[in-house]
Short mmCIF file of C-alpha atoms and ligand atoms in Angstrom, two decimals:
data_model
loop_
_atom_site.label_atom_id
_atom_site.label_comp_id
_atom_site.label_asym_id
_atom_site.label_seq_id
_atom_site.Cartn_x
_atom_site.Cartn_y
_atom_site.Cartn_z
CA UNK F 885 8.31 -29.18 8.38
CA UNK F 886 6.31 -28.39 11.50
CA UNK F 887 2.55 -28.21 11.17
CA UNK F 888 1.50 -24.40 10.86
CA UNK F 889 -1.52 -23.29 12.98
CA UNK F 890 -3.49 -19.85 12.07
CA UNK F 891 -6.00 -18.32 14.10
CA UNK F 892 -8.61 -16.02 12.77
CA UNK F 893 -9.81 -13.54 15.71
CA UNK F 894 -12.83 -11.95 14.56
CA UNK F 895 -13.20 -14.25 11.73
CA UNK F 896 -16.82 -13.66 11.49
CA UNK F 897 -16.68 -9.85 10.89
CA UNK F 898 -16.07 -7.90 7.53
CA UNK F 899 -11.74 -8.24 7.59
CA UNK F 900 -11.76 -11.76 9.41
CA UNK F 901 -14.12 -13.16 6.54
CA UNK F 902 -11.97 -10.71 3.52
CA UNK F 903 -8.97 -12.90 5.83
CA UNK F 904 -10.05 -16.49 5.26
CA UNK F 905 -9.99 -15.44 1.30
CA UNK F 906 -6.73 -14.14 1.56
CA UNK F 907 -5.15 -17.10 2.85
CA UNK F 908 -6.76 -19.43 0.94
CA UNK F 909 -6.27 -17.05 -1.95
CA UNK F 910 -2.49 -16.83 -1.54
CA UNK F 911 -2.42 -20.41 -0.67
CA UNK F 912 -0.66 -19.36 3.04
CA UNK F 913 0.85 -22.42 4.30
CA UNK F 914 -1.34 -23.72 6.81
CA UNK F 915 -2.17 -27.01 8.52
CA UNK F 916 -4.99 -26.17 10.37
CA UNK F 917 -7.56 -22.83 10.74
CA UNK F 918 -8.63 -21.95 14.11
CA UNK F 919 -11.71 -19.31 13.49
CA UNK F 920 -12.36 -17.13 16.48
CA UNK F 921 -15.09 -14.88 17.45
CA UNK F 922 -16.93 -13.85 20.29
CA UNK F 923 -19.62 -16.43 21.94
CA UNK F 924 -22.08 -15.38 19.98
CA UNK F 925 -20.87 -16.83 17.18
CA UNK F 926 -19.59 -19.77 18.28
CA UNK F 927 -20.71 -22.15 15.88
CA UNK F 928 -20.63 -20.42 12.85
CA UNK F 929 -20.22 -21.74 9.47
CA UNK F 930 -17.69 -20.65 7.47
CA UNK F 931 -16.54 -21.31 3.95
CA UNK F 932 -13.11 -22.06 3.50
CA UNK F 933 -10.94 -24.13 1.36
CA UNK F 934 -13.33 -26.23 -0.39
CA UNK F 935 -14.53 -27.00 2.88
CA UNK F 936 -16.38 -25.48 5.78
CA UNK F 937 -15.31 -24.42 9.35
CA UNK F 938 -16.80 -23.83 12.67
CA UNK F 939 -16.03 -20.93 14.28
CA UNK F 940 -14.96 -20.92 18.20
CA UNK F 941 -15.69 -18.81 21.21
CA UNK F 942 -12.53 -17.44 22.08
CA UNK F 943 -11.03 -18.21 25.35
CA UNK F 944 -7.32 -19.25 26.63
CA UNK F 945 -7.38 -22.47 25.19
CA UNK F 946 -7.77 -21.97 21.88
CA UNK F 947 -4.32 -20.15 21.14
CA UNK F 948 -2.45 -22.99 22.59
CA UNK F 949 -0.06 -24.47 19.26
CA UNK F 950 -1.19 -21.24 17.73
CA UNK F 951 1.93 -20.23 15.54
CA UNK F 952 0.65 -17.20 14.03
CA UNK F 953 -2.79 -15.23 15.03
CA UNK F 954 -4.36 -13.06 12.58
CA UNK F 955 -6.62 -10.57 14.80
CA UNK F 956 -9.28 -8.56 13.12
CA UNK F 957 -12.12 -7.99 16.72
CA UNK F 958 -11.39 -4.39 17.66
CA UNK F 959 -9.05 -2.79 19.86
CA UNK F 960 -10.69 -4.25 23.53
CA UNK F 961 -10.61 -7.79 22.14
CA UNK F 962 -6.88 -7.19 20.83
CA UNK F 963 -5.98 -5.65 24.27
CA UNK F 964 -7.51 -8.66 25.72
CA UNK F 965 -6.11 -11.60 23.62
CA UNK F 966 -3.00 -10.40 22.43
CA UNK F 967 -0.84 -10.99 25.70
CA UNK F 968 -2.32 -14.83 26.24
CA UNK F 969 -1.54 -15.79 22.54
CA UNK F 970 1.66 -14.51 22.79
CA UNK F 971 2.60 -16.51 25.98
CA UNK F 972 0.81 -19.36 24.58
CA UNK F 973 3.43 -18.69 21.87
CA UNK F 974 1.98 -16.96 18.65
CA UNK F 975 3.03 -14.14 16.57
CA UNK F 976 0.24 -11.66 16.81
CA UNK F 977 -0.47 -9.88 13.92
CA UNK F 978 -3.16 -7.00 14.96
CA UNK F 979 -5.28 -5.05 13.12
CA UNK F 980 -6.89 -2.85 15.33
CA UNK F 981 -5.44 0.49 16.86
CA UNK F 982 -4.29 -1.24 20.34
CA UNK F 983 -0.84 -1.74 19.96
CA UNK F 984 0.13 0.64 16.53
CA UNK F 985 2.34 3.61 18.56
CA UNK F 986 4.07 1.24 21.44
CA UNK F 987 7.86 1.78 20.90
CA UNK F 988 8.54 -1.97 20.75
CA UNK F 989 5.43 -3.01 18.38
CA UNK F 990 6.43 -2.54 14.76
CA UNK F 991 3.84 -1.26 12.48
CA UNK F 992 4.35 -2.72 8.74
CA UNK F 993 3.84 -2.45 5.57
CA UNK F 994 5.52 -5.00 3.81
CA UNK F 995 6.33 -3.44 0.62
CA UNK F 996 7.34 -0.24 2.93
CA UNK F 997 8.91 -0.73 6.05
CA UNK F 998 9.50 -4.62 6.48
CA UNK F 999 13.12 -4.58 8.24
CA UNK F 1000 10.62 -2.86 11.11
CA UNK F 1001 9.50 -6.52 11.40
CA UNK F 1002 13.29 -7.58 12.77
CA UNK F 1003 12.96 -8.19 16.69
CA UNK F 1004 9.49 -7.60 17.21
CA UNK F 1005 8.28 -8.92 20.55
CA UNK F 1006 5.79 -11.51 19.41
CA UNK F 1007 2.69 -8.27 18.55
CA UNK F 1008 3.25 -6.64 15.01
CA UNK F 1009 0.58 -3.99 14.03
CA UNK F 1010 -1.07 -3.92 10.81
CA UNK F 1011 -1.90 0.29 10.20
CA UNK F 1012 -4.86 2.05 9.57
CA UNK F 1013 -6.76 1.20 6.36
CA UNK F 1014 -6.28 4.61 5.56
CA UNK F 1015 -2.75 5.37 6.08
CA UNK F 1016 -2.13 2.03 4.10
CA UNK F 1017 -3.79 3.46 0.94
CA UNK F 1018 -1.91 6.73 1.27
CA UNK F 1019 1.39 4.75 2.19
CA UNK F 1020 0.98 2.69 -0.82
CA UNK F 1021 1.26 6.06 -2.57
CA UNK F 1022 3.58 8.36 -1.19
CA UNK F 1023 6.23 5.77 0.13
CA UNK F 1024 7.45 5.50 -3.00
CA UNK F 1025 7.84 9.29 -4.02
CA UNK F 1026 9.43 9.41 -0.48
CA UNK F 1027 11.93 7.53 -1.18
CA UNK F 1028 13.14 9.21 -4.31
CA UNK F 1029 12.79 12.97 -3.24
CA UNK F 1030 12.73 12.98 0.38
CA UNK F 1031 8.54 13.58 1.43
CA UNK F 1032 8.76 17.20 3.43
CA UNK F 1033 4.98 17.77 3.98
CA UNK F 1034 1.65 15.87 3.53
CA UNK F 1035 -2.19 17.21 3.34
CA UNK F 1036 -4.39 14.78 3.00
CA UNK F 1037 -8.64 14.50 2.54
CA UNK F 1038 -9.75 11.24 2.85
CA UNK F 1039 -13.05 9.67 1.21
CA UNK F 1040 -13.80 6.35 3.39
CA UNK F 1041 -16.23 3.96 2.56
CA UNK F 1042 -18.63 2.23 5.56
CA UNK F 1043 -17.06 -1.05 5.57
CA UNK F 1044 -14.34 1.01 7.21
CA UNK F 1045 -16.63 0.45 10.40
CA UNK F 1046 -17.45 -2.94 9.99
CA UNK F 1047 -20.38 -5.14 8.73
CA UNK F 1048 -22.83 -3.06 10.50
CA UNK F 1049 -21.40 0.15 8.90
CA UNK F 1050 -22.30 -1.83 5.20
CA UNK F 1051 -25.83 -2.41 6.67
CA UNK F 1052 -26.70 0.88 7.83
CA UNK F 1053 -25.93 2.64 4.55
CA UNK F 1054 -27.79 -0.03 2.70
CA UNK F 1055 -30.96 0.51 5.18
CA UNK F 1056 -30.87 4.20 4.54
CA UNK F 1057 -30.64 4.45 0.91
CA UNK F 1058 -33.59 1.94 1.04
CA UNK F 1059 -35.33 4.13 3.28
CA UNK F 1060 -34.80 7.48 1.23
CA UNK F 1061 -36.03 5.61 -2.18
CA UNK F 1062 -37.72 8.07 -4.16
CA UNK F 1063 -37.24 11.01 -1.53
CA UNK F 1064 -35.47 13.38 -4.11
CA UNK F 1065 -37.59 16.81 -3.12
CA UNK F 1066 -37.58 15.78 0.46
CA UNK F 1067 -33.66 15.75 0.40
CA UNK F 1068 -33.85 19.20 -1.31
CA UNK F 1069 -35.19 20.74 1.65
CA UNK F 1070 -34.72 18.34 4.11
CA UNK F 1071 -35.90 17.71 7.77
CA UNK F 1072 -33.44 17.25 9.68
CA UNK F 1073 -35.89 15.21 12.41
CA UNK F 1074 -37.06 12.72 9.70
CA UNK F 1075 -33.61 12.08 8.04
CA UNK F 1076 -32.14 8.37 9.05
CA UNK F 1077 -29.43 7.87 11.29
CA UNK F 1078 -28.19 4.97 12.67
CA UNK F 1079 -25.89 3.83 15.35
CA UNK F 1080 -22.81 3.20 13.38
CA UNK F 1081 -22.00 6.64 12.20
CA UNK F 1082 -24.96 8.66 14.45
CA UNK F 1083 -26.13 11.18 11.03
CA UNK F 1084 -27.06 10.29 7.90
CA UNK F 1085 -24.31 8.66 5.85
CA UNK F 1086 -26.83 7.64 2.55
CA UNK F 1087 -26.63 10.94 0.15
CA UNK F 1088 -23.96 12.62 2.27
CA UNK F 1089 -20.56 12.78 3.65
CA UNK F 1090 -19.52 12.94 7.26
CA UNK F 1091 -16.20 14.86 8.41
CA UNK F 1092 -15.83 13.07 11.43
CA UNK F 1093 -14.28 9.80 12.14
CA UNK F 1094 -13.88 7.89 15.63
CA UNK F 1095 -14.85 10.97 18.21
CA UNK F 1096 -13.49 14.67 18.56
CA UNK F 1097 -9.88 14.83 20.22
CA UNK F 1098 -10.01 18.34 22.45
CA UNK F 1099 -8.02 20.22 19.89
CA UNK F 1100 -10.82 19.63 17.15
CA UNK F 1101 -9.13 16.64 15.53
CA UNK F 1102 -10.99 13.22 15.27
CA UNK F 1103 -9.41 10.39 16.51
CA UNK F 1104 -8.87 8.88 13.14
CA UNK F 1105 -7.17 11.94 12.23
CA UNK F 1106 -4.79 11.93 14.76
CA UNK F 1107 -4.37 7.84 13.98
CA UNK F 1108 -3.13 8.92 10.36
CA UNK F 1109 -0.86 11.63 11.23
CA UNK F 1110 1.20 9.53 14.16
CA UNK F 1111 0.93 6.23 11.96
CA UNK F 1112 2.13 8.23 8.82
CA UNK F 1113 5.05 9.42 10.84
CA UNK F 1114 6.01 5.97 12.11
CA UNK F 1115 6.07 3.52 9.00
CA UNK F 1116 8.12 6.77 7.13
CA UNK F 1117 10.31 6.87 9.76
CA UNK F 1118 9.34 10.80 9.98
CA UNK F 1119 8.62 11.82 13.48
CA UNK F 1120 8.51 15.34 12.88
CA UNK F 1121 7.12 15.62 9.28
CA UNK F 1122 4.32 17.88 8.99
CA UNK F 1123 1.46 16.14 8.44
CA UNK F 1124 -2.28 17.56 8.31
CA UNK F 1125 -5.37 15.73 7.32
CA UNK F 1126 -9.48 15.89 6.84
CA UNK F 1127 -10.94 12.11 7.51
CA UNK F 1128 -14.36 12.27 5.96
CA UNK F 1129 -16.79 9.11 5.62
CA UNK F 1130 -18.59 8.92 2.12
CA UNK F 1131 -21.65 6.18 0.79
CA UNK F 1132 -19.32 3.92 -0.77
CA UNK F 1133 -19.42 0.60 0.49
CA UNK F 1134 -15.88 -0.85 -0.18
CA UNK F 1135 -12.46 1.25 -0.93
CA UNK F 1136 -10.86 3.93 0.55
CA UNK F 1137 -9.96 6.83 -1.76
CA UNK F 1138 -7.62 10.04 -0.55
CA UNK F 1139 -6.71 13.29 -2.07
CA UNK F 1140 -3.35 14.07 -1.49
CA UNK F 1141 -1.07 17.23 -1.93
CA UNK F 1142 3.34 16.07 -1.12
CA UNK F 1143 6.08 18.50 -1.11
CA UNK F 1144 9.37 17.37 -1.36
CA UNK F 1145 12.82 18.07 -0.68
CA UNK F 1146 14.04 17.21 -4.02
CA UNK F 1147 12.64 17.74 -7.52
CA UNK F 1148 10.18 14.98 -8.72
CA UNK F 1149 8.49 15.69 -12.04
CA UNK F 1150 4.82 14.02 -12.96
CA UNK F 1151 6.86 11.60 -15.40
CA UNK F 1152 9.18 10.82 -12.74
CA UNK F 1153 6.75 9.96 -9.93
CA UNK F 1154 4.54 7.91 -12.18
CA UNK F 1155 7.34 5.73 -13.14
CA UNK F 1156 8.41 5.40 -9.49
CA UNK F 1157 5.20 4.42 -8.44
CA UNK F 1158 4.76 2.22 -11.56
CA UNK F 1159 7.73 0.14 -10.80
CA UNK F 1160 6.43 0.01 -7.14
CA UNK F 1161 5.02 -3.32 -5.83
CA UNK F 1162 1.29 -3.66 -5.09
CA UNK F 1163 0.75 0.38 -6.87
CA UNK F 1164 -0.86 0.40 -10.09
CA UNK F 1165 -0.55 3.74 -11.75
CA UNK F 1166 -4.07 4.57 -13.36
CA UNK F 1167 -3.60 7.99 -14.66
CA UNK F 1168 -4.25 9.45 -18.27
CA UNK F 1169 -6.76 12.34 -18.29
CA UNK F 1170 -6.82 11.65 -22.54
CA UNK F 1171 -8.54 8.91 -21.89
CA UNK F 1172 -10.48 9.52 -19.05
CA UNK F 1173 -8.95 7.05 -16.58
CA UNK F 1174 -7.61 8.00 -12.72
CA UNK F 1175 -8.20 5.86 -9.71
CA UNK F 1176 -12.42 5.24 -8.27
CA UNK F 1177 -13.15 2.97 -5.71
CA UNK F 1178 -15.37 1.11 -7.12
CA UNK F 1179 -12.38 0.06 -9.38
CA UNK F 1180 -10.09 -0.32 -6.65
CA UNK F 1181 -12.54 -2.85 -4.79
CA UNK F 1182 -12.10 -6.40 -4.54
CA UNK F 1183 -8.25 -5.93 -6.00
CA UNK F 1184 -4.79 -6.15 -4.07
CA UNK F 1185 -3.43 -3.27 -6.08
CA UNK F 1186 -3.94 0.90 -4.64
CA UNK F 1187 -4.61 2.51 -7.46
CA UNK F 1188 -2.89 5.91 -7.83
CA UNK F 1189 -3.76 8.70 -10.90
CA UNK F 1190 -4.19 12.30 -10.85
CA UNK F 1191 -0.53 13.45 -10.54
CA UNK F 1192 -0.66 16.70 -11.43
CA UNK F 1193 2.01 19.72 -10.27
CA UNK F 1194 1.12 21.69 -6.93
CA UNK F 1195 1.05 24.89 -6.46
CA UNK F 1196 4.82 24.80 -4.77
CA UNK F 1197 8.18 24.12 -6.50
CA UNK F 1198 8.64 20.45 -5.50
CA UNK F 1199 5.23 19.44 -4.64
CA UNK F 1200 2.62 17.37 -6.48
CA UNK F 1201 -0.92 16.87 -6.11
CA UNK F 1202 -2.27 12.90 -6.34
CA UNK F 1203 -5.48 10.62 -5.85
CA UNK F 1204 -5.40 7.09 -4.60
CA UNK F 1205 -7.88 4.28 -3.97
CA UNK F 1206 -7.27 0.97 -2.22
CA UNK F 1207 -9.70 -2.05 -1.09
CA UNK F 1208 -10.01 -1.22 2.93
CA UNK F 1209 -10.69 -4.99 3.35
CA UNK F 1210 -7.76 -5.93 1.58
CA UNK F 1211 -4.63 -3.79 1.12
CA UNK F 1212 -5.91 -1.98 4.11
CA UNK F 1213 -6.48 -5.03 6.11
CA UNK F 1214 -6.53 -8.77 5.48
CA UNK F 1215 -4.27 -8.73 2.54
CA UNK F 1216 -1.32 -6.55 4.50
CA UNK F 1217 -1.67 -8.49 7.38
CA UNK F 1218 -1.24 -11.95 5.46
CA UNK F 1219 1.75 -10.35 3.63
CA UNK F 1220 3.27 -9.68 7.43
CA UNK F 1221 2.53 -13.43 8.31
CA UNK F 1222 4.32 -15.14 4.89
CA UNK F 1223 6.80 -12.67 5.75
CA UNK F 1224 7.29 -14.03 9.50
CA UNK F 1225 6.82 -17.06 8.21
CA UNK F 1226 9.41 -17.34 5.44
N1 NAP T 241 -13.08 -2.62 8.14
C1 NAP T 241 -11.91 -2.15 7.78
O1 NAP T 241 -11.73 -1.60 6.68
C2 NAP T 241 -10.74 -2.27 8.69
C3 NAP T 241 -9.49 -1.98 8.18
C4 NAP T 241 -8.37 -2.08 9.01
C5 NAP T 241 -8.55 -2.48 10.30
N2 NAP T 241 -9.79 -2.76 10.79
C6 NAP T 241 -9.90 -3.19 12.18
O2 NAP T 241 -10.24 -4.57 12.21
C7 NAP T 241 -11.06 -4.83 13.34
C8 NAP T 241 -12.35 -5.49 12.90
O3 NAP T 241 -13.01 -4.68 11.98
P1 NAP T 241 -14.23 -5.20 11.09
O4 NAP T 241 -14.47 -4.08 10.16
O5 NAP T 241 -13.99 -6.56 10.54
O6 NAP T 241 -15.42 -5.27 12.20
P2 NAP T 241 -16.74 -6.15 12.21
O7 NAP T 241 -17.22 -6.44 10.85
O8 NAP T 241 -17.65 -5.45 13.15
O9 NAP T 241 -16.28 -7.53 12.88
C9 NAP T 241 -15.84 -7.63 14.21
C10 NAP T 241 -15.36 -9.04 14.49
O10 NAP T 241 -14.78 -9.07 15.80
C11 NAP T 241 -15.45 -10.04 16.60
N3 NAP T 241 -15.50 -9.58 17.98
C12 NAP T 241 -15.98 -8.38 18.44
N4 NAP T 241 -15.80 -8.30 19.77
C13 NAP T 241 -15.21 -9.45 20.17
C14 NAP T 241 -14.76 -9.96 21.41
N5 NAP T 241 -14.90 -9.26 22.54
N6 NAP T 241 -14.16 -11.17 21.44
C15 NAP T 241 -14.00 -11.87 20.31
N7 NAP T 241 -14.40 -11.45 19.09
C16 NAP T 241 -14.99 -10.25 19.02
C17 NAP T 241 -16.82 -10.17 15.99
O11 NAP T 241 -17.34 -11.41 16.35
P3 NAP T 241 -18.93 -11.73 16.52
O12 NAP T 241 -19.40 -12.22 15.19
O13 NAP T 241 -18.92 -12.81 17.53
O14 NAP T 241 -19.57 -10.46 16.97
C18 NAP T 241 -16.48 -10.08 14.50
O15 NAP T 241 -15.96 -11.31 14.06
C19 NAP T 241 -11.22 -3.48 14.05
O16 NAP T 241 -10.22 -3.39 15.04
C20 NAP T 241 -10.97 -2.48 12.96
O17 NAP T 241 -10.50 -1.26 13.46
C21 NAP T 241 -10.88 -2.68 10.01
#
């Protein structure tokens, strides 16, 4: 068997580090780790395998005998590196939003879509940690009634932007200790904010993620609609969604509301998405249990509950929460390698 070389871009950040678990989790089949980052990490430490490794600067040389590369370092670094690993003669598998709507770059989730991964051109796209979770959830239901319309509210957590994201939420809760009255009646001059998400994220919710599109849409908005539309398959379904950033620090939660073209009763759509890989239904009001991030962090599984009817004949209302680091990231994008891979 030929020697298998993986490269880690970004292996220093929040999904490259939740990366180097995954494969040594999964026990990928790997000779040899190549850890990349920008120059200012070059050098670092990082645990892996019973072992440690030292993180490179990234430059041309370091994808050459590259099989596949795991990229995790935003969309300028992706723009960047992609094309050089690729003629140094890697499969790219990308995480940021660079190459997710080219016509020729398929964009997979394995349990979903993976026949999209037959005659890609060397780039594959891992989707928004976002429209993973709500994938996860209605791709199933989709499948056995035929998905007609999707409204979506999403509740993302800061590691959604990164390490720095974690940090500034952490530094603002510590600096509003004890501040109870003051966040009664607050000033809006003294409240924190912080260069990551530019208003106060600690003790509130932001509906805005990425920057404002003309039409009033964010930018992540308009990422969920077009991605949800491509791993379906739907080009025209009608698709409308609220992105809104929440003080959690790992797992991305939506509220959904599906209509369908064919009847699907609660029973019926919890069974479906019971028998559905990588879903674990986690709904029974009796007992008090439906889906929280907190429980969906640090597990492979999106957690789906609170199927209820919708107001529509042929619609149902849902909740789901996944691990942004890890179905929404590392963990799909390690699935797409083992399944380029064999
Ligand atoms: N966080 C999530 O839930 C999530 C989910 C899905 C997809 N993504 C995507 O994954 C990517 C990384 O996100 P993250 O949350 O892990 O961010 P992060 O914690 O800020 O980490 C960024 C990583 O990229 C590296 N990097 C940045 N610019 C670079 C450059 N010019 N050249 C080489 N390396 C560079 C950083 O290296 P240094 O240490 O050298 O700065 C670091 O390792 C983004 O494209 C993001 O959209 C994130």
């Amino acid at each position: 068997m030929e020697p298998m070389r993986v490269a880690v871009l970004g292996a220093t950040g929040a999904v490259g580090r939740e990366m180097l678990r995954t494969l040594e989790e999964r026990r990928f089949r790997l000779d040899e780790l190549v850890p990349l980052a920008s120059p200012r990490s070059a050098g670092v430490r990082l645990p892996f395998a019973d072992d440690v490794v030292e993180v490179r600067a990234v430059e041309r040389a370091t994808f050459e005998g590259v099989d596949v590369a795991l990229f995790s370092a935003g969309a300028d670094a992706s723009r960047e590196w992609a094309p050089v690993a690729v003629a140094a003669g890697a499969t790219v598998v990308d995480n940021s939003s660079a190459f997710r709507m080219e016509p020729d770059v398929p964009l997979v989730v394995p349990e979903i879509n993976r026949e999209a991964l037959d005659g890609h051109r060397g780039i594959v796209a891992n989707p928004n940690c976002t429209a993973i979770t709500a994938m996860m959830a209605v791709a199933p239901l989709h499948v056995a009634a035929g998905l007609s319309r999707l409204v979506a509210s999403s509740y993302q957590s800061v590691s959604g932007a990164g390490h720095r994201g974690v940090a500034e939420l952490l530094e603002q809760v510590e600096k509003l200790r004890g501040a109870e009255e003051e966040l009664a009646r607050p000033d809006p001059e003294a409240l924190p904010a912080g260069e990551v998400f530019g208003r106060t994220i600690a003790y509130n919710v932001l509906p805005r993620g990425g920057t404002f599109d003309p039409d009033g849409a964010t930018t992540e908005e308009t990422k969920f609609v077009n991605e949800t539309r491509k791993i379906l398959g739907l080009p025209d379904l009608e698709v409308a969604v609220t992105v809104v950033r929440v003080p959690v620090v790992v797992g991305h939660s939506l509220a959904m509301y599906a209509e369908f073209d064919k009847d699907l009763s609660v029973e019926a759509a919890r069974l479906v998405l019971a028998r559905f890989p990588g879903v674990e239904v986690v709904d029974d009001p009796l007992r008090d249990a439906f889906p929280t991030p907190l429980d969906a962090a640090g597990r492979d599984e999106v957690l789906v509950g609170r199927i209820r009817p919708g107001p529509r004949r042929r619609s149902l209302q849902l909740f789901a929460s996944g691990d942004n680091l890890r179905k929404g990231a590392a963990l799909n994008a390690v699935q797409i390698a083992e399944a380029l891979t064999g």
